[in-house]
Amino acid sequence: MESSIPVSAKSERRWRSKPLQTSKPSLVLAFFSCFAWLYVAGRLWQDAENRTLLSNLLKRNTAQRPKFLTVEDKLVVLGCKDLERRIVEAEMELTLAKSQGYLKNRLSENGSSSGKKFLAVIGIYTGFGSHLKRKVFRGSWMPRGDALKKLEERGVVIRFVIGRSANRGDSLDRNIDGENRSTKDFLILEGHEEAQEELPKKVKSFFSTAVQTWDAEFYVKVDDNINLDLEGLIELLEHRRSQDSAYIGCMKSGEVVTEEGKPWYEPEWWKFGDEKSYFRHASGSLLILSKNLARYIDINSASLKSYAHDDTSVGSWMMGVQATYIDDNRLCCGSIKQDKVCSLA
């Protein structure tokens, strides 16, 4: 009977009777696979939790953040807006104070610290090489020493006007300083460089410095190639006393010189129109400005345009204000009339 059992059945019974065998490498691989799966799942869960936390923090900060501020709002918060307003107000007050006669205390050693008011300040242009001319003037029409002080007591200041050398402190400057210590009749323009081509800037510097140093009704610019009838000039100014916005001189105009190399050449001739004619202006030999016009030059000196010549420069400045033009033939120094107050030297 035993022999009648099929072979296949016997083999199946032997297979079932044997224990199941698994290799060690397979177990190790399965273990690491399970560990890796757990690690990845943990990281994904942690990242999701971090994202949720960050999202909540962002929402909270957004809710607590102040509203968007404009630039104007920020200026108000920082106080800058108020500071800007105060600066503008201070600038307006300063300009108003200067226009009403307030002058910064920049009085020179020859000025008046007592607040004395003068009739006129007369500035005589001079240069480093004009020592002999100055000596002649002091011996003729210009007072010196005690006579100069007595003239100031009458309300008239006279000074030679000069700038500084291009080489500051050289022998030219030292000679002028030495002469001034002896005569005390100079107005030295510390911020101006003395040179022929700088004359338009010199007239601006003279009026600015003079109006800051002396409180006078008139400021007179005089070239060093003329002689003055000093008493006649004082009489003329006395007659014009208290006349505001007075621009006084020997008025003229004339053709603008366009050819370079010729006397009185104007490099910016094209600005004077097709007719190439100068506007009405006082001759440069002697011109007079009232106090408010001189102060106007002082306040606006940084922006006033200068041309090639000082008299046309002053004339251009006067065109922009309400100046009263006074054409006085007595100030035409080249004239042969007998009643003039100046003559060519």
Short mmCIF file of N, CA and C in Angstrom, two decimals, residues 4-109:
data_model
loop_
_atom_site.label_atom_id
_atom_site.label_comp_id
_atom_site.label_asym_id
_atom_site.label_seq_id
_atom_site.Cartn_x
_atom_site.Cartn_y
_atom_site.Cartn_z
N SER A 4 1.88 2.46 -3.23
CA SER A 4 0.87 3.03 -4.10
C SER A 4 0.68 4.55 -3.95
N ILE A 5 1.36 5.16 -2.96
CA ILE A 5 1.25 6.63 -2.76
C ILE A 5 1.99 7.34 -3.87
N PRO A 6 1.41 8.33 -4.46
CA PRO A 6 2.08 9.03 -5.61
C PRO A 6 3.34 9.75 -5.15
N VAL A 7 4.25 9.86 -6.08
CA VAL A 7 5.56 10.52 -5.79
C VAL A 7 5.33 11.98 -5.49
N SER A 8 4.47 12.63 -6.19
CA SER A 8 4.21 14.08 -5.99
C SER A 8 3.72 14.36 -4.58
N ALA A 9 2.91 13.44 -4.06
CA ALA A 9 2.39 13.65 -2.71
C ALA A 9 3.49 13.54 -1.70
N LYS A 10 4.40 12.67 -1.93
CA LYS A 10 5.53 12.51 -1.03
C LYS A 10 6.41 13.75 -1.03
N SER A 11 6.65 14.27 -2.15
CA SER A 11 7.50 15.47 -2.25
C SER A 11 6.86 16.64 -1.54
N GLU A 12 5.51 16.76 -1.66
CA GLU A 12 4.82 17.86 -1.02
C GLU A 12 4.92 17.76 0.48
N ARG A 13 4.83 16.48 1.02
CA ARG A 13 4.92 16.32 2.45
C ARG A 13 6.31 16.67 2.93
N ARG A 14 7.35 16.36 2.18
CA ARG A 14 8.73 16.69 2.57
C ARG A 14 8.93 18.20 2.58
N TRP A 15 8.37 18.93 1.64
CA TRP A 15 8.53 20.39 1.54
C TRP A 15 7.87 21.09 2.70
N ARG A 16 6.68 20.56 3.10
CA ARG A 16 5.96 21.16 4.20
C ARG A 16 6.62 20.85 5.51
N SER A 17 7.31 19.80 5.61
CA SER A 17 7.95 19.42 6.86
C SER A 17 9.22 20.19 7.12
N LYS A 18 9.80 20.82 6.10
CA LYS A 18 11.04 21.60 6.26
C LYS A 18 10.73 22.99 6.77
N PRO A 19 11.50 23.51 7.73
CA PRO A 19 11.26 24.89 8.24
C PRO A 19 11.60 25.95 7.19
N LEU A 20 10.91 27.13 7.30
CA LEU A 20 11.13 28.24 6.35
C LEU A 20 12.45 28.92 6.68
N GLN A 21 13.35 29.08 5.75
CA GLN A 21 14.67 29.69 5.94
C GLN A 21 14.76 31.01 5.15
N THR A 22 15.19 32.13 5.89
CA THR A 22 15.37 33.46 5.25
C THR A 22 16.80 33.91 5.46
N SER A 23 17.42 34.54 4.42
CA SER A 23 18.83 34.94 4.50
C SER A 23 18.99 36.20 5.36
N LYS A 24 20.12 36.37 6.04
CA LYS A 24 20.42 37.55 6.88
C LYS A 24 20.48 38.84 6.09
N PRO A 25 21.08 38.91 4.91
CA PRO A 25 21.09 40.18 4.15
C PRO A 25 19.70 40.73 3.88
N SER A 26 18.77 39.81 3.66
CA SER A 26 17.41 40.27 3.39
C SER A 26 16.82 40.93 4.63
N LEU A 27 17.08 40.36 5.80
CA LEU A 27 16.57 40.94 7.02
C LEU A 27 17.17 42.32 7.29
N VAL A 28 18.47 42.43 7.07
CA VAL A 28 19.13 43.73 7.30
C VAL A 28 18.57 44.79 6.36
N LEU A 29 18.38 44.43 5.09
CA LEU A 29 17.84 45.36 4.10
C LEU A 29 16.42 45.81 4.49
N ALA A 30 15.63 44.86 4.94
CA ALA A 30 14.27 45.19 5.34
C ALA A 30 14.27 46.14 6.54
N PHE A 31 15.19 45.90 7.46
CA PHE A 31 15.28 46.75 8.65
C PHE A 31 15.62 48.20 8.28
N PHE A 32 16.63 48.34 7.43
CA PHE A 32 17.03 49.69 7.03
C PHE A 32 15.96 50.39 6.20
N SER A 33 15.24 49.64 5.40
CA SER A 33 14.15 50.23 4.62
C SER A 33 13.07 50.77 5.53
N CYS A 34 12.76 49.98 6.55
CA CYS A 34 11.75 50.43 7.50
C CYS A 34 12.21 51.68 8.26
N PHE A 35 13.49 51.69 8.65
CA PHE A 35 14.04 52.84 9.38
C PHE A 35 14.03 54.10 8.51
N ALA A 36 14.43 53.92 7.25
CA ALA A 36 14.46 55.07 6.34
C ALA A 36 13.06 55.64 6.14
N TRP A 37 12.07 54.73 6.02
CA TRP A 37 10.69 55.19 5.83
C TRP A 37 10.23 55.99 7.04
N LEU A 38 10.55 55.49 8.23
CA LEU A 38 10.17 56.19 9.45
C LEU A 38 10.85 57.57 9.53
N TYR A 39 12.14 57.65 9.12
CA TYR A 39 12.88 58.91 9.18
C TYR A 39 12.27 59.95 8.24
N VAL A 40 11.99 59.49 6.99
CA VAL A 40 11.42 60.42 6.01
C VAL A 40 10.05 60.90 6.46
N ALA A 41 9.26 59.97 6.97
CA ALA A 41 7.93 60.35 7.43
C ALA A 41 8.02 61.34 8.59
N GLY A 42 8.99 61.14 9.47
CA GLY A 42 9.16 62.07 10.60
C GLY A 42 9.58 63.46 10.13
N ARG A 43 10.48 63.52 9.16
CA ARG A 43 10.92 64.82 8.67
C ARG A 43 9.80 65.56 7.97
N LEU A 44 9.04 64.81 7.18
CA LEU A 44 7.90 65.46 6.50
C LEU A 44 6.91 65.99 7.51
N TRP A 45 6.67 65.27 8.53
CA TRP A 45 5.73 65.73 9.56
C TRP A 45 6.28 66.97 10.29
N GLN A 46 7.62 66.93 10.57
CA GLN A 46 8.24 68.07 11.26
C GLN A 46 8.23 69.32 10.38
N ASP A 47 8.53 69.15 9.08
CA ASP A 47 8.50 70.30 8.16
C ASP A 47 7.10 70.88 8.06
N ALA A 48 6.12 70.05 8.02
CA ALA A 48 4.74 70.53 7.96
C ALA A 48 4.39 71.30 9.22
N GLU A 49 4.84 70.81 10.34
CA GLU A 49 4.58 71.50 11.60
C GLU A 49 5.28 72.86 11.64
N ASN A 50 6.55 72.91 11.15
CA ASN A 50 7.29 74.19 11.12
C ASN A 50 6.62 75.20 10.19
N ARG A 51 6.15 74.71 9.05
CA ARG A 51 5.47 75.61 8.12
C ARG A 51 4.20 76.19 8.74
N THR A 52 3.49 75.35 9.44
CA THR A 52 2.28 75.83 10.12
C THR A 52 2.61 76.87 11.17
N LEU A 53 3.71 76.63 11.94
CA LEU A 53 4.12 77.57 12.97
C LEU A 53 4.57 78.91 12.38
N LEU A 54 5.36 78.83 11.31
CA LEU A 54 5.82 80.06 10.66
C LEU A 54 4.66 80.83 10.05
N SER A 55 3.71 80.12 9.48
CA SER A 55 2.55 80.78 8.89
C SER A 55 1.74 81.52 9.95
N ASN A 56 1.59 80.88 11.12
CA ASN A 56 0.86 81.54 12.20
C ASN A 56 1.59 82.79 12.70
N LEU A 57 2.94 82.67 12.83
CA LEU A 57 3.73 83.83 13.26
C LEU A 57 3.63 84.98 12.26
N LEU A 58 3.68 84.67 10.98
CA LEU A 58 3.60 85.69 9.95
C LEU A 58 2.25 86.40 9.98
N LYS A 59 1.18 85.62 10.16
CA LYS A 59 -0.14 86.22 10.24
C LYS A 59 -0.25 87.13 11.46
N ARG A 60 0.33 86.69 12.59
CA ARG A 60 0.27 87.49 13.80
C ARG A 60 1.05 88.81 13.63
N ASN A 61 2.27 88.73 13.04
CA ASN A 61 3.08 89.94 12.83
C ASN A 61 2.41 90.89 11.84
N THR A 62 1.77 90.31 10.83
CA THR A 62 1.08 91.14 9.85
C THR A 62 -0.07 91.91 10.50
N ALA A 63 -0.75 91.25 11.41
CA ALA A 63 -1.87 91.90 12.09
C ALA A 63 -1.38 93.00 13.02
N GLN A 64 -0.18 92.79 13.61
CA GLN A 64 0.35 93.79 14.55
C GLN A 64 1.14 94.89 13.87
N ARG A 65 1.52 94.72 12.60
CA ARG A 65 2.32 95.71 11.88
C ARG A 65 1.51 96.98 11.66
N PRO A 66 2.13 98.19 11.84
CA PRO A 66 1.39 99.44 11.62
C PRO A 66 1.05 99.63 10.16
N LYS A 67 0.11 100.47 9.93
CA LYS A 67 -0.29 100.75 8.56
C LYS A 67 0.86 101.36 7.78
N PHE A 68 0.79 101.27 6.45
CA PHE A 68 1.83 101.81 5.58
C PHE A 68 1.92 103.33 5.74
N LEU A 69 3.17 103.84 5.94
CA LEU A 69 3.39 105.28 6.13
C LEU A 69 3.95 105.89 4.87
N THR A 70 3.40 107.01 4.49
CA THR A 70 3.98 107.75 3.37
C THR A 70 5.23 108.48 3.85
N VAL A 71 5.96 109.06 2.88
CA VAL A 71 7.16 109.82 3.23
C VAL A 71 6.80 111.00 4.12
N GLU A 72 5.68 111.66 3.80
CA GLU A 72 5.26 112.80 4.61
C GLU A 72 4.94 112.38 6.04
N ASP A 73 4.27 111.20 6.20
CA ASP A 73 3.96 110.70 7.54
C ASP A 73 5.23 110.42 8.33
N LYS A 74 6.22 109.82 7.66
CA LYS A 74 7.47 109.51 8.34
C LYS A 74 8.18 110.79 8.78
N LEU A 75 8.13 111.84 7.91
CA LEU A 75 8.76 113.11 8.28
C LEU A 75 8.10 113.71 9.51
N VAL A 76 6.77 113.58 9.57
CA VAL A 76 6.05 114.09 10.73
C VAL A 76 6.44 113.32 11.98
N VAL A 77 6.52 111.98 11.84
CA VAL A 77 6.87 111.14 12.98
C VAL A 77 8.26 111.47 13.50
N LEU A 78 9.18 111.67 12.60
CA LEU A 78 10.56 111.94 13.00
C LEU A 78 10.80 113.38 13.42
N GLY A 79 9.83 114.23 13.21
CA GLY A 79 10.00 115.63 13.57
C GLY A 79 10.67 116.46 12.51
N CYS A 80 10.97 115.83 11.37
CA CYS A 80 11.69 116.56 10.32
C CYS A 80 10.81 117.61 9.66
N LYS A 81 9.52 117.33 9.58
CA LYS A 81 8.63 118.28 8.94
C LYS A 81 8.61 119.59 9.72
N ASP A 82 8.53 119.47 11.01
CA ASP A 82 8.52 120.67 11.85
C ASP A 82 9.85 121.41 11.75
N LEU A 83 10.95 120.65 11.70
CA LEU A 83 12.27 121.26 11.57
C LEU A 83 12.40 121.99 10.25
N GLU A 84 11.90 121.38 9.18
CA GLU A 84 11.94 122.03 7.87
C GLU A 84 11.17 123.34 7.90
N ARG A 85 10.00 123.33 8.53
CA ARG A 85 9.19 124.55 8.61
C ARG A 85 9.92 125.65 9.36
N ARG A 86 10.59 125.29 10.46
CA ARG A 86 11.30 126.29 11.24
C ARG A 86 12.49 126.85 10.47
N ILE A 87 13.15 126.01 9.67
CA ILE A 87 14.27 126.49 8.87
C ILE A 87 13.79 127.51 7.83
N VAL A 88 12.68 127.19 7.15
CA VAL A 88 12.13 128.12 6.15
C VAL A 88 11.73 129.43 6.80
N GLU A 89 11.09 129.36 7.97
CA GLU A 89 10.70 130.58 8.67
C GLU A 89 11.90 131.41 9.08
N ALA A 90 12.98 130.72 9.54
CA ALA A 90 14.19 131.45 9.94
C ALA A 90 14.83 132.15 8.75
N GLU A 91 14.85 131.47 7.58
CA GLU A 91 15.41 132.09 6.39
C GLU A 91 14.60 133.31 5.97
N MET A 92 13.28 133.22 6.06
CA MET A 92 12.43 134.36 5.70
C MET A 92 12.64 135.51 6.67
N GLU A 93 12.77 135.19 7.95
CA GLU A 93 12.99 136.25 8.94
C GLU A 93 14.35 136.91 8.74
N LEU A 94 15.37 136.10 8.38
CA LEU A 94 16.69 136.67 8.15
C LEU A 94 16.68 137.61 6.96
N THR A 95 16.05 137.18 5.87
CA THR A 95 15.97 138.04 4.69
C THR A 95 15.21 139.34 4.99
N LEU A 96 14.12 139.22 5.74
CA LEU A 96 13.35 140.41 6.10
C LEU A 96 14.17 141.34 6.99
N ALA A 97 14.91 140.76 7.94
CA ALA A 97 15.72 141.58 8.85
C ALA A 97 16.80 142.33 8.09
N LYS A 98 17.43 141.63 7.13
CA LYS A 98 18.48 142.29 6.36
C LYS A 98 17.89 143.40 5.49
N SER A 99 16.70 143.16 4.93
CA SER A 99 16.08 144.18 4.08
C SER A 99 15.63 145.40 4.88
N GLN A 100 15.40 145.22 6.18
CA GLN A 100 14.95 146.32 7.02
C GLN A 100 16.09 147.03 7.74
N GLY A 101 17.31 146.61 7.45
CA GLY A 101 18.43 147.35 8.01
C GLY A 101 19.26 146.60 9.03
N TYR A 102 18.87 145.36 9.36
CA TYR A 102 19.70 144.59 10.28
C TYR A 102 20.99 144.20 9.59
N LEU A 103 22.11 144.48 10.20
CA LEU A 103 23.40 144.15 9.62
C LEU A 103 24.18 143.30 10.60
N LYS A 104 24.76 142.26 10.09
CA LYS A 104 25.59 141.41 10.93
C LYS A 104 26.77 142.22 11.44
N ASN A 105 27.21 141.95 12.66
CA ASN A 105 28.27 142.73 13.28
C ASN A 105 29.62 142.35 12.68
N ARG A 106 29.91 142.92 11.52
CA ARG A 106 31.18 142.67 10.84
C ARG A 106 31.91 143.99 10.64
N LEU A 107 31.86 144.86 11.62
CA LEU A 107 32.48 146.17 11.49
C LEU A 107 33.98 146.05 11.50
N SER A 108 34.62 146.75 10.59
CA SER A 108 36.07 146.76 10.55
C SER A 108 36.61 147.71 11.60
N GLU A 109 37.92 147.72 11.74
CA GLU A 109 38.53 148.59 12.73
C GLU A 109 38.33 150.06 12.40
#
